[in-house]
Short mmCIF file of C-alpha atoms and ligand atoms in Angstrom, two decimals:
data_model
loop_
_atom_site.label_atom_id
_atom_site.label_comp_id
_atom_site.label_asym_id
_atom_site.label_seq_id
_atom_site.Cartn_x
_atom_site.Cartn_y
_atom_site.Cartn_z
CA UNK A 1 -12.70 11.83 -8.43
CA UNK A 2 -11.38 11.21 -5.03
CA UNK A 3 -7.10 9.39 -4.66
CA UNK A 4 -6.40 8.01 -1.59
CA UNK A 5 -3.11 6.40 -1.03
CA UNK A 6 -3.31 3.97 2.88
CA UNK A 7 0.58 3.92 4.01
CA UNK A 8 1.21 1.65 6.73
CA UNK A 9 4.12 -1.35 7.95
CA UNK A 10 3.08 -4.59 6.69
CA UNK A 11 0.60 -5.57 9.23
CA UNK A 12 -0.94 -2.09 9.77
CA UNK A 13 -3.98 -3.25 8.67
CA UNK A 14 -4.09 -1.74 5.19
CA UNK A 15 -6.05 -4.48 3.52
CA UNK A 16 -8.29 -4.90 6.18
CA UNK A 17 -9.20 -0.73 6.09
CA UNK A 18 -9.43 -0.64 2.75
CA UNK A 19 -11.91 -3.43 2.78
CA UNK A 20 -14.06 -0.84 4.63
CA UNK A 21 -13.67 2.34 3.02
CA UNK A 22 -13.83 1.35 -0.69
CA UNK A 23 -17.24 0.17 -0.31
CA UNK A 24 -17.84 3.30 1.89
CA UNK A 25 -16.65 5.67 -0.52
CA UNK A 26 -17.47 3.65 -3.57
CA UNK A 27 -13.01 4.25 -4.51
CA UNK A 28 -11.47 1.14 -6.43
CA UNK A 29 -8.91 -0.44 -4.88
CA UNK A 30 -5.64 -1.48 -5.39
CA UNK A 31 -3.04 -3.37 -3.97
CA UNK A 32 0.29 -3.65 -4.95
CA UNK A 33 1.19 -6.35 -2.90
CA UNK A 34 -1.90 -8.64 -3.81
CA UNK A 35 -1.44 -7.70 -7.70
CA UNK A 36 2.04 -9.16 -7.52
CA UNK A 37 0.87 -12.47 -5.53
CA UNK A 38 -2.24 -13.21 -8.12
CA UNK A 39 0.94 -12.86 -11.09
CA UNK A 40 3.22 -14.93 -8.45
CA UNK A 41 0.52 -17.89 -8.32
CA UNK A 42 -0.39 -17.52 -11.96
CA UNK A 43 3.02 -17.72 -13.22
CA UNK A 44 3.11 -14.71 -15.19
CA UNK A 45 5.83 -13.20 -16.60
CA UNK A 46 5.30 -10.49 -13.98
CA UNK A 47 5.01 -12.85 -11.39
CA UNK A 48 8.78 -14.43 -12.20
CA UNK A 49 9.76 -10.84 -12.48
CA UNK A 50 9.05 -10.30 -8.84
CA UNK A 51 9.33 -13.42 -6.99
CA UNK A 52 12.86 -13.29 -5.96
CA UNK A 53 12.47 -10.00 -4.49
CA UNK A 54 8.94 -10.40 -2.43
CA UNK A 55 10.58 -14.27 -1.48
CA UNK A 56 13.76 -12.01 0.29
CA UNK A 57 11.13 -9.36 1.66
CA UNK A 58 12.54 -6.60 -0.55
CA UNK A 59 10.98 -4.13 -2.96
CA UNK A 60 10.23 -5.39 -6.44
CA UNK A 61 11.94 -2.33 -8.78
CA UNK A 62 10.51 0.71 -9.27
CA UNK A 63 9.92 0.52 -13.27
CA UNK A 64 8.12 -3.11 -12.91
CA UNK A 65 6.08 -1.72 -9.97
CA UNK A 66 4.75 1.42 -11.77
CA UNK A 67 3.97 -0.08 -15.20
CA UNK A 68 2.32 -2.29 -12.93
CA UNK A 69 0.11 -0.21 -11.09
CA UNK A 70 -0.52 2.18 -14.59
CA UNK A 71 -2.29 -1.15 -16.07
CA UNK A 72 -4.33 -1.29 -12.99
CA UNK A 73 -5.40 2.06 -13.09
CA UNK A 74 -6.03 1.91 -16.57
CA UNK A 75 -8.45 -1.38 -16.66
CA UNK A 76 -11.30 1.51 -14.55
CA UNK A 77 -11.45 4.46 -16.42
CA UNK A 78 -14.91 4.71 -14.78
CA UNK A 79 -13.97 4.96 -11.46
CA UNK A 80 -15.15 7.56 -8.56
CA UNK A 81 -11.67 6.93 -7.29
CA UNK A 82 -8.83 4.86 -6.33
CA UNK A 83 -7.48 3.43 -3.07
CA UNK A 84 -3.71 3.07 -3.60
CA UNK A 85 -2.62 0.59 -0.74
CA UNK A 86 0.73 -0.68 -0.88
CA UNK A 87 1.71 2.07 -3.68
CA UNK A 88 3.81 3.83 -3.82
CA UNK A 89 6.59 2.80 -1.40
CA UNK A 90 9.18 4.65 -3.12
CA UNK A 91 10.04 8.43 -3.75
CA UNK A 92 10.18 7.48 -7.74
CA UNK A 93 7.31 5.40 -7.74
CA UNK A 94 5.60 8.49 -5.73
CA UNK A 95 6.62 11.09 -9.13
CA UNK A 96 5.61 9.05 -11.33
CA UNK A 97 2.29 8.07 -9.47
CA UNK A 98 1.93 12.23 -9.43
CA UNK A 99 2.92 12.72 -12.97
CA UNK A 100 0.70 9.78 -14.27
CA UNK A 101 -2.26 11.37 -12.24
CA UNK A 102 -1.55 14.81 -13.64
CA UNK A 103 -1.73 13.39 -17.12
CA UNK A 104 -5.10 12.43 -16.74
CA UNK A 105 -6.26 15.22 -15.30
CA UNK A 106 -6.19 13.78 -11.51
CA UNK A 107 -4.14 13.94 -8.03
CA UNK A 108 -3.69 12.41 -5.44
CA UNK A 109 -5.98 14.24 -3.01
CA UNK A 110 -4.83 13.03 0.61
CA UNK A 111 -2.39 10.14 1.79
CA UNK A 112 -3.26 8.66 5.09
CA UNK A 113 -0.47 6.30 7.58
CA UNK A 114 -1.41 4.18 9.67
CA UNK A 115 0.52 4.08 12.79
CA UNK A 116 1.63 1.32 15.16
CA UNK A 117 4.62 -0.07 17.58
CA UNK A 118 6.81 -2.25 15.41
CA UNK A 119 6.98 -5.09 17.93
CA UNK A 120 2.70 -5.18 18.17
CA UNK A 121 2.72 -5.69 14.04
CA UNK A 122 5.80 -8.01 14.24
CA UNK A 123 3.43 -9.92 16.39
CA UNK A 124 0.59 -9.85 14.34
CA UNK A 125 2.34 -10.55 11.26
CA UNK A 126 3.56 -13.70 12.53
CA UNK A 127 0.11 -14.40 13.93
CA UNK A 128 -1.70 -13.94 10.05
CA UNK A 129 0.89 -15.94 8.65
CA UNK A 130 0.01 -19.27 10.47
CA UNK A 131 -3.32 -18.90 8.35
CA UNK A 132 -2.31 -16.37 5.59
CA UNK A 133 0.07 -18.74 4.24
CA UNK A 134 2.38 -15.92 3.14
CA UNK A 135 5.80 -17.13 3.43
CA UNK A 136 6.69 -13.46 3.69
CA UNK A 137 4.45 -13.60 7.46
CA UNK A 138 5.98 -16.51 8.39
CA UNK A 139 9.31 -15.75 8.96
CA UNK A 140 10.59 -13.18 11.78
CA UNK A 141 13.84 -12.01 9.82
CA UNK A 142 11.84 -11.57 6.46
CA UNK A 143 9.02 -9.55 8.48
CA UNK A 144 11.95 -7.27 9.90
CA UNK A 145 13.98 -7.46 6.23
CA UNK A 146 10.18 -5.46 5.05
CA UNK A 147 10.11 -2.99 8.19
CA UNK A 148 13.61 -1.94 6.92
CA UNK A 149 12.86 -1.45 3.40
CA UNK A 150 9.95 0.31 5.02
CA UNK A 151 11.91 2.83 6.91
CA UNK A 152 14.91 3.30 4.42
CA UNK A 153 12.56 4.07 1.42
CA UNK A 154 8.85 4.53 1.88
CA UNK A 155 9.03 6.54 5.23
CA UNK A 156 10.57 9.75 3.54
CA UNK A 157 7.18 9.76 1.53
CA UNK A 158 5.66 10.99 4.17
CA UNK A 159 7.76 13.93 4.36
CA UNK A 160 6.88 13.99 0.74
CA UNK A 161 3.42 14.60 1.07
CA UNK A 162 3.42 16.76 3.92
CA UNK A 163 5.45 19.59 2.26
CA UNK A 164 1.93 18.79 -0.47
CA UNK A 165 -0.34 19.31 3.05
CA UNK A 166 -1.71 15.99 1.84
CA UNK A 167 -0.19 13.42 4.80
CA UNK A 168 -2.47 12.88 7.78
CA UNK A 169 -1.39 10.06 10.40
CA UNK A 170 -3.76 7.76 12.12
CA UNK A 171 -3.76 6.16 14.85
CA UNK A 172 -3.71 2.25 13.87
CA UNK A 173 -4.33 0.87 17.04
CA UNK A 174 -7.55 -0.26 18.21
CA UNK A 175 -10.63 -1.75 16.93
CA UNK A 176 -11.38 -2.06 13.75
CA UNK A 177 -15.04 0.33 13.47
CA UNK A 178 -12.50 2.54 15.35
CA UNK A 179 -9.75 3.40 12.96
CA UNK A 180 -12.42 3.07 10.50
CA UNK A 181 -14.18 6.24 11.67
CA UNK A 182 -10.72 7.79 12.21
CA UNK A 183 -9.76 7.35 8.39
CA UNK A 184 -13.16 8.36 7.22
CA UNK A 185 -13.09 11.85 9.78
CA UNK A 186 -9.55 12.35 6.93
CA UNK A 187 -11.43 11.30 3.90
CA UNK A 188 -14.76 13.73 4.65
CA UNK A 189 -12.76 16.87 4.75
CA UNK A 190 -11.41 16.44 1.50
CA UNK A 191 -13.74 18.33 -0.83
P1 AMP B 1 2.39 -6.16 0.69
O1 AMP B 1 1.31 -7.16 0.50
O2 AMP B 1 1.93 -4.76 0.40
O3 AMP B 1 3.07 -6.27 2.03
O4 AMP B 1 3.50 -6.48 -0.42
C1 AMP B 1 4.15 -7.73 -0.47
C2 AMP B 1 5.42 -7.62 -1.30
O5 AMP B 1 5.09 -7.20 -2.64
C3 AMP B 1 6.43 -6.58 -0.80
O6 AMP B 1 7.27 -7.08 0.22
C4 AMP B 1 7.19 -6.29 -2.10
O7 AMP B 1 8.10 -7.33 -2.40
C5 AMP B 1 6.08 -6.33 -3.15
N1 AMP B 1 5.47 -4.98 -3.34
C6 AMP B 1 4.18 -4.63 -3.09
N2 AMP B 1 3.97 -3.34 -3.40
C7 AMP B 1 5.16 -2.85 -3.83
C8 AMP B 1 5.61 -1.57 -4.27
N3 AMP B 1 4.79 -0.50 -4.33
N4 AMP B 1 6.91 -1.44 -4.66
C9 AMP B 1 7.75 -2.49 -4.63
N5 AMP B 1 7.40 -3.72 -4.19
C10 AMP B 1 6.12 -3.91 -3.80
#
């Protein structure tokens, strides 16, 4: 059993990674963000729950976010692994993520950050929402509304794993096979 968690801005290329390395490390993977946007165009309860908040670029709460991610986890007890991406983003959601773990037994074995220049992924973000149709890509001072809630809450989780030893940063700039093989260099030390 192998738990990853991918931190990164929005437009770090989280998704795109963890396309990559949950086929290469046979992990299942989940994403917060595209969880909440299959409930947003399904009209779930969940999905009404959240909308307001991901419309205004903020965090949806913590308690609706981690029951959340607890079903996810719970619909693969078979799993190798999971690849948190997107989750968790906040110092509560990163307790209970550890105390849910420890319950079963599990941990979280290494968190890995992407890195990059704010202005390149305000750029890019703008760029994926022309086809992504996210309204949340497609507007400038909703991209910077996310970087904020990015730096006020989910950057001190970093901290937060690094006291752990489990907080490596990568270098998110480059090609894609690149930061691939950086992320996997993390992920083959562990064990
Ligand atoms: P993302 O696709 O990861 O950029 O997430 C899109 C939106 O979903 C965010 O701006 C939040 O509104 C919401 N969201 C995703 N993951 C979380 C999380 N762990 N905690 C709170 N809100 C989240």
């Amino acid at each position: 059993m192998i738990n990853i968690v991918l931190f990164g801005k929005p437009g770090a290329g989280k998704g795109t990674q963890a396309e990559f390395l949950k086929t290469k490390y046979n992990l299942t993977h989940i994403s917060t963000g595209d969880v909440f946007r299959y409930n947003l165009k399904n009209n779930t309860p969940l999905g009404e729950e959240a909308r307001g908040y991901m419309d205004r670029g903020e965090l949806v709460p913590d308690a609706l976010t981690i029951k959340m991610l607890q079903d996810e986890v719970e619909k693969n007890p078979d799993t190798a692994g999971f690849l948190f991406d997107g989750f968790p983003r906040t110092i509560a959601q990163a307790e209970a993520l550890d105390a849910f773990l420890v319950s079963k037994g599990w941990q979280v074995d290494a968190t890995v950050g992407l890195e990059a220049d704010d202005e390149i992924l305000v750029q890019r973000l703008l760029e994926r929402g022309k086809t992504s149709g996210r309204a949340d890509d497609q507007d400038e001072n909703l991209i910077r509304n996310r970087y904020q809630e990015y730096n006020e809450k989910t950057a001190p989780l970093m901290e937060y794993y690094n006291k752990q030893g489990k907080f490596h940063a990568v270098d998110g700039i480059g090609e894609i096979a690149e930061i691939t093989n950086r992320l996997s260099s993390v992920i083959d030390t562990l064990n």
